[in-house]
């Protein structure tokens, strides 16, 4: 009877140890696979388990040491109990006991709990955090010794445990990948907007400004009638005002003041009293910084200058918003007019077109590192202004100049070259 009681006690102890081993195995997978962003979100509700899990994850070396010490203790003690059982009750067949124990550990203490934890890592991490925290304090002396020895071994391989904290920080490209992989969790439209915002840190004012050749403004030398036509046909609420050329700017006209402004032009009076002071920005200003400056200075439009103070273009706060939200219907129609697609996959446009707009419209990757327009790209490649119709290849793209007017490309055909050619 005593023998049967001893055997029952050993079996119950073995089962308990296998359950404990399963707990440690699942906890290891759950803790290491848990999404820290989700845990941080849960901890705000508040969720004590999520907070405990985050605290434990701040010191992965201590956490892993606790789990591994507990897991190895459970497995080794289970192995000792099986050996005792086989020697005392099953004729000393230790090999059979080792095979059976290995099978049980693999199935019930390793594969099953780790699979469960991999499916719902945050849930497993939260539920196991309390016991792991207790064990961390109980086993601290032993863990301190093992970690000290382990750290010395890691130094041989030039590994610092503190580097694990850097893994939590995501750079811009990783955040973009996270957005792309979010699937239906974030609507496609919002993913595009968030991706655009992240990409704006790489953009400067020059990338999206309207060049001077395309700026719509008021030249007071043109007289009353022509300027009235410009104002009446304008889709903008503010227009730059200049004399002869935009380099001789006078100020900015808000269309609400256009009636008095036109009256002064008609009566040949000074118009400056109807204008607000022009706001200037540098073409190298980061786009996100410029958006904040627009807000801080309560401005909607600015003339863009280079390092020498010469006017290069114009930018509005709406231009920045379009960069974030994407092109609207009317803008897409304008792009379709600007870039004419041909059946052979090429596109017709003019030299003043922005490379960025072309890349976005056709999903191309023409370099815009040094030049923002097609004119600039061709001139840079040739090291001179093109004087005749010609065809050149720049990396994976063929540029065929069809028409030149006033030392500028008026018509050009661009085609992406097939890599097989």
Short mmCIF file of C-alpha atoms in Angstrom, two decimals:
data_model
loop_
_atom_site.label_atom_id
_atom_site.label_comp_id
_atom_site.label_asym_id
_atom_site.label_seq_id
_atom_site.Cartn_x
_atom_site.Cartn_y
_atom_site.Cartn_z
CA UNK A 1 0.00 0.00 0.00
CA UNK A 2 2.86 2.31 0.89
CA UNK A 3 4.51 1.41 -2.40
CA UNK A 4 1.39 2.36 -4.35
CA UNK A 5 1.11 5.66 -2.46
CA UNK A 6 4.74 6.47 -3.26
CA UNK A 7 4.20 5.67 -6.96
CA UNK A 8 1.07 7.85 -7.04
CA UNK A 9 2.97 10.71 -5.38
CA UNK A 10 5.79 10.41 -7.93
CA UNK A 11 3.32 10.44 -10.86
CA UNK A 12 1.49 13.48 -9.47
CA UNK A 13 4.82 15.25 -8.97
CA UNK A 14 5.81 14.36 -12.55
CA UNK A 15 2.54 15.73 -13.96
CA UNK A 16 2.96 18.91 -11.92
CA UNK A 17 6.47 19.37 -13.24
CA UNK A 18 5.32 18.84 -16.84
CA UNK A 19 2.61 21.49 -16.33
CA UNK A 20 5.22 23.83 -14.85
CA UNK A 21 7.51 23.15 -17.81
CA UNK A 22 4.63 23.91 -20.18
CA UNK A 23 4.03 27.20 -18.36
CA UNK A 24 7.65 28.28 -18.76
CA UNK A 25 7.78 27.24 -22.42
CA UNK A 26 4.59 29.12 -23.24
CA UNK A 27 5.71 32.14 -21.22
CA UNK A 28 8.97 32.32 -23.12
CA UNK A 29 7.21 32.39 -26.50
CA UNK A 30 4.41 34.66 -25.28
CA UNK A 31 6.76 37.22 -23.74
CA UNK A 32 9.20 37.31 -26.65
CA UNK A 33 6.48 37.38 -29.32
CA UNK A 34 4.18 39.87 -27.59
CA UNK A 35 3.58 43.11 -29.45
CA UNK A 36 4.79 45.87 -27.13
CA UNK A 37 2.59 48.45 -28.83
CA UNK A 38 -0.49 46.35 -28.04
CA UNK A 39 0.72 45.85 -24.46
CA UNK A 40 1.25 49.61 -24.04
CA UNK A 41 -2.24 50.23 -25.36
CA UNK A 42 -3.72 47.68 -22.93
CA UNK A 43 -1.77 49.17 -20.03
CA UNK A 44 -3.59 52.50 -20.54
CA UNK A 45 -7.04 50.95 -19.82
CA UNK A 46 -5.50 50.11 -17.23
CA UNK A 47 -4.44 46.46 -17.32
CA UNK A 48 -2.10 45.48 -14.48
CA UNK A 49 -0.96 42.35 -16.27
CA UNK A 50 0.04 44.35 -19.34
CA UNK A 51 1.98 46.81 -17.14
CA UNK A 52 3.79 43.93 -15.40
CA UNK A 53 4.63 42.34 -18.75
CA UNK A 54 6.08 45.61 -20.06
CA UNK A 55 8.21 46.03 -16.93
CA UNK A 56 9.54 42.49 -17.28
CA UNK A 57 10.31 43.04 -20.98
CA UNK A 58 12.44 46.06 -20.16
CA UNK A 59 15.05 43.61 -18.81
CA UNK A 60 14.97 40.70 -21.27
CA UNK A 61 18.14 39.14 -19.83
CA UNK A 62 16.60 38.77 -16.35
CA UNK A 63 13.29 37.60 -17.80
CA UNK A 64 14.87 34.92 -19.97
CA UNK A 65 17.10 33.79 -17.13
CA UNK A 66 14.05 33.36 -14.86
CA UNK A 67 12.16 31.37 -17.48
CA UNK A 68 15.10 29.16 -18.42
CA UNK A 69 16.10 28.47 -14.82
CA UNK A 70 12.53 27.47 -14.00
CA UNK A 71 12.11 25.42 -17.20
CA UNK A 72 15.38 23.56 -16.80
CA UNK A 73 14.69 22.92 -13.12
CA UNK A 74 11.27 21.44 -13.98
CA UNK A 75 12.63 19.26 -16.81
CA UNK A 76 15.66 17.99 -14.92
CA UNK A 77 13.62 17.19 -11.81
CA UNK A 78 11.04 15.44 -14.01
CA UNK A 79 13.84 13.40 -15.56
CA UNK A 80 15.08 12.40 -12.07
CA UNK A 81 11.58 11.32 -10.99
CA UNK A 82 11.14 9.20 -14.16
CA UNK A 83 14.50 7.55 -13.45
CA UNK A 84 13.36 6.72 -9.88
CA UNK A 85 10.05 5.33 -11.15
CA UNK A 86 11.70 3.16 -13.80
CA UNK A 87 14.35 1.83 -11.39
CA UNK A 88 11.94 1.03 -8.54
CA UNK A 89 8.79 -0.05 -10.34
CA UNK A 90 9.55 -1.02 -13.97
CA UNK A 91 12.58 -3.21 -13.83
CA UNK A 92 15.19 -0.49 -14.33
CA UNK A 93 14.25 0.25 -17.96
CA UNK A 94 15.66 3.82 -17.84
CA UNK A 95 15.94 4.09 -21.66
CA UNK A 96 12.19 3.53 -22.07
CA UNK A 97 11.54 6.16 -19.41
CA UNK A 98 13.78 8.67 -21.23
CA UNK A 99 11.96 8.08 -24.55
CA UNK A 100 8.52 8.44 -22.95
CA UNK A 101 9.51 11.56 -20.98
CA UNK A 102 11.05 13.20 -24.08
CA UNK A 103 7.86 12.53 -26.04
CA UNK A 104 5.65 13.96 -23.32
CA UNK A 105 7.85 17.04 -22.87
CA UNK A 106 7.91 17.73 -26.62
CA UNK A 107 4.16 17.32 -27.09
CA UNK A 108 2.69 18.70 -23.87
CA UNK A 109 5.42 20.95 -22.48
CA UNK A 110 6.99 22.44 -25.60
CA UNK A 111 5.07 22.27 -28.91
CA UNK A 112 1.52 22.67 -27.56
CA UNK A 113 2.10 25.58 -25.11
CA UNK A 114 4.44 27.41 -27.51
CA UNK A 115 1.93 27.13 -30.34
CA UNK A 116 -0.83 28.43 -28.07
CA UNK A 117 1.39 31.32 -26.97
CA UNK A 118 2.37 32.12 -30.57
CA UNK A 119 -1.31 32.42 -31.54
CA UNK A 120 -2.17 34.79 -28.65
CA UNK A 121 1.17 36.09 -27.31
CA UNK A 122 -0.19 39.20 -25.53
CA UNK A 123 -2.80 37.16 -23.64
CA UNK A 124 -0.19 34.59 -22.58
CA UNK A 125 2.29 37.29 -21.55
CA UNK A 126 -0.31 39.11 -19.41
CA UNK A 127 -1.48 35.96 -17.62
CA UNK A 128 2.01 34.67 -16.90
CA UNK A 129 3.46 38.02 -15.80
CA UNK A 130 2.46 37.75 -12.10
CA UNK A 131 4.07 34.35 -11.47
CA UNK A 132 7.17 35.33 -13.47
CA UNK A 133 7.52 38.50 -11.42
CA UNK A 134 7.35 36.48 -8.17
CA UNK A 135 9.86 33.93 -9.46
CA UNK A 136 12.18 36.73 -10.58
CA UNK A 137 12.45 37.93 -6.98
CA UNK A 138 12.67 34.43 -5.49
CA UNK A 139 15.38 33.29 -7.90
CA UNK A 140 17.22 36.63 -8.02
CA UNK A 141 20.48 35.39 -6.34
CA UNK A 142 20.78 32.42 -8.71
CA UNK A 143 19.80 34.58 -11.72
CA UNK A 144 22.39 37.23 -10.77
CA UNK A 145 25.17 34.60 -10.83
CA UNK A 146 24.06 33.01 -14.11
CA UNK A 147 23.59 36.41 -15.78
CA UNK A 148 27.03 37.57 -14.70
CA UNK A 149 28.66 34.52 -16.24
CA UNK A 150 26.45 34.80 -19.33
CA UNK A 151 27.34 38.48 -19.84
CA UNK A 152 31.03 37.62 -19.83
CA UNK A 153 30.44 34.98 -22.50
CA UNK A 154 28.34 37.42 -24.58
CA UNK A 155 31.18 39.96 -24.52
CA UNK A 156 33.32 37.46 -26.39
CA UNK A 157 30.79 37.70 -29.24
CA UNK A 158 30.58 41.52 -28.89
CA UNK A 159 26.91 41.42 -27.82
CA UNK A 160 25.46 43.92 -25.35
CA UNK A 161 22.10 43.08 -23.76
CA UNK A 162 21.28 46.82 -23.62
CA UNK A 163 21.04 46.82 -27.42
CA UNK A 164 17.75 44.94 -27.09
CA UNK A 165 16.06 48.21 -26.06
CA UNK A 166 16.91 49.73 -29.46
CA UNK A 167 14.77 47.08 -31.16
CA UNK A 168 11.64 48.82 -29.84
CA UNK A 169 12.38 51.99 -31.83
CA UNK A 170 11.10 51.98 -35.40
CA UNK A 171 12.51 54.20 -38.12
CA UNK A 172 10.41 55.79 -40.85
CA UNK A 173 10.82 52.96 -43.34
CA UNK A 174 9.87 50.38 -40.71
CA UNK A 175 6.78 52.39 -39.80
CA UNK A 176 5.81 52.51 -43.49
CA UNK A 177 6.22 48.73 -43.68
CA UNK A 178 4.07 48.39 -40.55
CA UNK A 179 1.37 50.47 -42.27
CA UNK A 180 1.58 48.39 -45.45
CA UNK A 181 1.24 45.19 -43.46
CA UNK A 182 -1.69 46.45 -41.37
CA UNK A 183 -4.17 45.15 -43.98
CA UNK A 184 -7.83 45.91 -43.28
CA UNK A 185 -7.05 47.14 -39.75
CA UNK A 186 -6.39 50.59 -41.26
CA UNK A 187 -8.44 51.68 -44.32
CA UNK A 188 -6.41 52.07 -47.51
CA UNK A 189 -7.12 55.81 -47.73
CA UNK A 190 -5.78 56.40 -44.21
CA UNK A 191 -2.75 54.21 -44.85
CA UNK A 192 -1.90 56.39 -47.85
CA UNK A 193 -2.24 59.59 -45.83
CA UNK A 194 -0.15 58.28 -42.93
CA UNK A 195 2.49 57.01 -45.35
CA UNK A 196 2.58 60.45 -47.01
CA UNK A 197 3.09 62.13 -43.63
CA UNK A 198 5.97 59.79 -42.82
CA UNK A 199 7.50 60.45 -46.24
CA UNK A 200 7.32 64.21 -45.75
CA UNK A 201 10.38 64.23 -43.52
CA UNK A 202 12.43 63.58 -46.68
CA UNK A 203 10.82 66.45 -48.63
CA UNK A 204 11.73 70.13 -48.77
CA UNK A 205 9.80 73.13 -50.08
CA UNK A 206 11.55 72.92 -53.45
CA UNK A 207 10.08 69.46 -54.05
CA UNK A 208 6.47 70.63 -54.24
CA UNK A 209 6.65 74.37 -55.00
CA UNK A 210 5.19 75.87 -58.18
CA UNK A 211 8.14 77.18 -60.26
CA UNK A 212 8.14 80.88 -61.24
CA UNK A 213 7.36 80.04 -64.88
CA UNK A 214 4.00 78.58 -63.77
CA UNK A 215 3.08 81.06 -61.05
CA UNK A 216 -0.21 82.89 -61.65
CA UNK A 217 0.07 86.48 -60.48
CA UNK A 218 -0.78 90.08 -61.20
CA UNK A 219 1.58 92.25 -63.23
CA UNK A 220 0.46 95.85 -62.68
CA UNK A 221 2.16 96.88 -65.94
CA UNK A 222 -0.49 94.92 -67.85
CA UNK A 223 -3.18 97.40 -66.88
CA UNK A 224 -6.73 97.26 -65.58
CA UNK A 225 -8.50 94.96 -68.06
CA UNK A 226 -5.97 92.14 -68.18
CA UNK A 227 -5.53 92.09 -64.42
CA UNK A 228 -9.29 92.08 -63.95
CA UNK A 229 -9.47 88.99 -66.20
CA UNK A 230 -6.72 87.31 -64.13
CA UNK A 231 -8.56 88.01 -60.87
CA UNK A 232 -11.96 86.88 -62.19
CA UNK A 233 -10.57 83.62 -63.58
CA UNK A 234 -8.37 82.83 -60.58
CA UNK A 235 -9.15 79.78 -58.47
CA UNK A 236 -6.93 81.10 -55.66
CA UNK A 237 -7.88 83.51 -52.87
CA UNK A 238 -4.42 85.13 -52.83
CA UNK A 239 -2.23 86.23 -55.72
CA UNK A 240 1.31 87.65 -55.81
CA UNK A 241 1.53 91.16 -57.25
CA UNK A 242 4.61 92.34 -59.13
CA UNK A 243 5.87 94.86 -61.65
CA UNK A 244 7.09 93.44 -64.99
CA UNK A 245 8.44 90.22 -63.41
CA UNK A 246 7.94 88.30 -60.19
CA UNK A 247 11.47 89.30 -59.13
CA UNK A 248 10.05 92.81 -58.63
CA UNK A 249 7.30 91.71 -56.25
CA UNK A 250 5.16 94.31 -54.52
CA UNK A 251 3.10 92.20 -52.13
CA UNK A 252 0.19 89.78 -51.93
CA UNK A 253 -3.38 90.56 -52.89
CA UNK A 254 -6.31 88.93 -51.11
CA UNK A 255 -9.21 88.75 -53.55
CA UNK A 256 -11.58 90.31 -51.02
CA UNK A 257 -9.61 93.52 -51.61
CA UNK A 258 -9.60 93.17 -55.41
CA UNK A 259 -12.30 95.81 -56.02
CA UNK A 260 -10.31 98.64 -54.41
CA UNK A 261 -7.11 97.24 -55.92
CA UNK A 262 -8.50 97.39 -59.48
CA UNK A 263 -9.87 100.87 -58.88
CA UNK A 264 -6.37 102.06 -57.99
CA UNK A 265 -4.87 100.42 -61.08
CA UNK A 266 -7.51 102.10 -63.25
CA UNK A 267 -6.85 105.50 -61.67
CA UNK A 268 -3.06 104.96 -61.88
CA UNK A 269 -2.61 105.16 -58.09
CA UNK A 270 -0.18 103.30 -55.85
CA UNK A 271 -1.63 99.86 -55.03
CA UNK A 272 0.65 98.93 -52.14
CA UNK A 273 -1.88 99.96 -49.50
CA UNK A 274 -4.18 97.15 -50.72
CA UNK A 275 -1.47 94.51 -50.46
CA UNK A 276 -0.14 92.48 -47.55
CA UNK A 277 3.56 92.04 -47.07
CA UNK A 278 5.02 89.13 -49.02
CA UNK A 279 6.04 86.13 -46.94
CA UNK A 280 9.31 84.51 -48.06
CA UNK A 281 10.57 81.01 -47.31
CA UNK A 282 13.72 79.10 -48.21
CA UNK A 283 13.53 76.38 -50.84
CA UNK A 284 15.57 74.07 -48.59
CA UNK A 285 13.14 74.23 -45.64
CA UNK A 286 11.80 70.81 -44.61
CA UNK A 287 8.14 70.45 -45.54
CA UNK A 288 6.93 69.56 -42.04
CA UNK A 289 8.80 72.55 -40.62
CA UNK A 290 7.26 74.80 -43.27
CA UNK A 291 3.77 73.59 -42.41
CA UNK A 292 4.37 74.59 -38.77
CA UNK A 293 5.76 77.97 -39.84
CA UNK A 294 2.66 78.61 -41.95
CA UNK A 295 0.54 77.88 -38.87
CA UNK A 296 2.71 79.89 -36.45
CA UNK A 297 2.78 82.94 -38.73
CA UNK A 298 -0.87 82.61 -39.80
CA UNK A 299 0.15 82.51 -43.48
CA UNK A 300 -1.28 80.56 -46.39
CA UNK A 301 1.11 81.44 -49.20
CA UNK A 302 4.79 82.26 -49.60
CA UNK A 303 7.30 83.03 -52.32
CA UNK A 304 10.23 80.61 -52.35
CA UNK A 305 13.77 81.95 -52.55
CA UNK A 306 17.15 80.25 -53.02
CA UNK A 307 20.33 80.81 -51.04
CA UNK A 308 20.99 84.02 -52.99
CA UNK A 309 17.55 85.45 -52.27
CA UNK A 310 16.30 85.02 -55.83
CA UNK A 311 12.66 83.98 -56.23
CA UNK A 312 12.34 80.39 -57.45
CA UNK A 313 8.64 79.69 -57.06
CA UNK A 314 5.57 79.76 -54.86
CA UNK A 315 4.16 77.43 -52.22
CA UNK A 316 0.82 77.40 -50.39
CA UNK A 317 -0.41 75.55 -47.35
CA UNK A 318 -2.85 73.77 -49.68
CA UNK A 319 0.12 72.31 -51.57
CA UNK A 320 1.31 70.68 -48.36
CA UNK A 321 -2.16 69.37 -47.53
CA UNK A 322 -2.39 67.85 -51.01
CA UNK A 323 0.92 66.12 -50.38
CA UNK A 324 -0.61 64.56 -47.26
CA UNK A 325 -4.10 63.74 -48.52
CA UNK A 326 -3.18 63.01 -52.13
CA UNK A 327 -4.39 64.63 -55.31
CA UNK A 328 -8.05 65.54 -55.51
CA UNK A 329 -10.32 64.97 -58.51
CA UNK A 330 -9.51 68.21 -60.33
CA UNK A 331 -5.80 67.71 -59.71
CA UNK A 332 -5.92 64.20 -61.19
CA UNK A 333 -7.61 65.59 -64.30
CA UNK A 334 -4.84 68.19 -64.61
CA UNK A 335 -2.21 65.45 -64.33
CA UNK A 336 -3.92 63.50 -67.09
CA UNK A 337 -3.75 66.61 -69.26
CA UNK A 338 -0.11 67.23 -68.35
CA UNK A 339 1.02 63.64 -68.97
CA UNK A 340 -0.40 62.06 -72.12
CA UNK A 341 -0.03 58.28 -72.10
CA UNK A 342 0.72 56.56 -75.42
CA UNK A 343 -0.03 52.98 -76.44
CA UNK A 344 3.64 51.95 -76.36
CA UNK A 345 3.86 52.81 -72.62
CA UNK A 346 5.59 56.15 -73.14
CA UNK A 347 4.28 59.54 -72.05
CA UNK A 348 4.22 62.99 -73.66
CA UNK A 349 4.76 66.10 -71.54
CA UNK A 350 6.72 69.37 -71.42
CA UNK A 351 10.07 70.16 -69.87
CA UNK A 352 8.61 72.18 -67.00
CA UNK A 353 6.79 69.15 -65.60
CA UNK A 354 7.94 68.03 -62.18
CA UNK A 355 9.77 64.70 -62.00
CA UNK A 356 7.99 64.00 -58.70
CA UNK A 357 4.55 64.36 -60.33
CA UNK A 358 5.60 62.08 -63.19
CA UNK A 359 6.97 59.44 -60.80
CA UNK A 360 3.80 59.49 -58.69
CA UNK A 361 1.51 59.45 -61.70
CA UNK A 362 3.17 56.46 -63.42
CA UNK A 363 4.87 54.83 -60.41
CA UNK A 364 8.29 55.47 -61.97
CA UNK A 365 11.58 56.15 -60.19
CA UNK A 366 13.35 58.84 -62.23
CA UNK A 367 16.01 60.42 -60.03
CA UNK A 368 15.04 63.82 -58.61
CA UNK A 369 18.01 64.17 -56.31
CA UNK A 370 19.62 67.11 -58.15
CA UNK A 371 16.86 68.28 -60.50
CA UNK A 372 13.17 68.76 -59.78
CA UNK A 373 11.97 69.27 -63.38
CA UNK A 374 12.55 67.38 -66.62
CA UNK A 375 14.24 70.47 -68.08
CA UNK A 376 16.68 70.50 -65.17
CA UNK A 377 17.38 66.78 -65.47
CA UNK A 378 18.16 66.96 -69.22
CA UNK A 379 20.29 70.11 -68.82
CA UNK A 380 22.24 68.53 -65.97
CA UNK A 381 22.84 65.34 -67.96
CA UNK A 382 23.98 67.19 -71.10
CA UNK A 383 25.80 69.86 -69.08
CA UNK A 384 24.20 72.44 -71.38
CA UNK A 385 20.80 73.66 -72.57
CA UNK A 386 19.60 71.37 -75.40
CA UNK A 387 19.75 73.17 -78.75
CA UNK A 388 18.19 70.54 -81.01
CA UNK A 389 15.84 67.59 -80.95
CA UNK A 390 17.70 64.55 -79.69
CA UNK A 391 17.23 61.28 -77.82
CA UNK A 392 19.14 60.33 -74.68
CA UNK A 393 19.00 57.55 -72.10
CA UNK A 394 19.31 58.25 -68.39
CA UNK A 395 19.51 55.06 -66.37
CA UNK A 396 16.32 53.07 -67.14
CA UNK A 397 14.53 55.83 -69.07
CA UNK A 398 14.66 57.12 -72.66
CA UNK A 399 14.05 60.85 -73.24
CA UNK A 400 13.22 61.97 -76.78
CA UNK A 401 13.10 65.76 -77.18
CA UNK A 402 10.44 66.64 -79.75
CA UNK A 403 10.25 70.43 -79.56
CA UNK A 404 12.37 73.27 -78.14
CA UNK A 405 11.12 76.82 -77.56
CA UNK A 406 12.99 79.72 -75.93
CA UNK A 407 15.87 77.48 -74.79
CA UNK A 408 13.41 75.20 -73.00
CA UNK A 409 11.93 71.81 -73.81
CA UNK A 410 8.36 72.38 -74.97
CA UNK A 411 7.59 68.76 -75.80
CA UNK A 412 9.31 65.54 -74.76
CA UNK A 413 8.53 61.84 -75.01
CA UNK A 414 9.65 59.64 -72.11
CA UNK A 415 9.63 55.85 -71.97
CA UNK A 416 10.75 53.37 -69.36
CA UNK A 417 13.20 50.97 -70.95
CA UNK A 418 12.46 47.27 -70.52
CA UNK A 419 15.28 45.65 -68.54
CA UNK A 420 15.40 42.81 -71.08
CA UNK A 421 16.33 45.25 -73.87
#
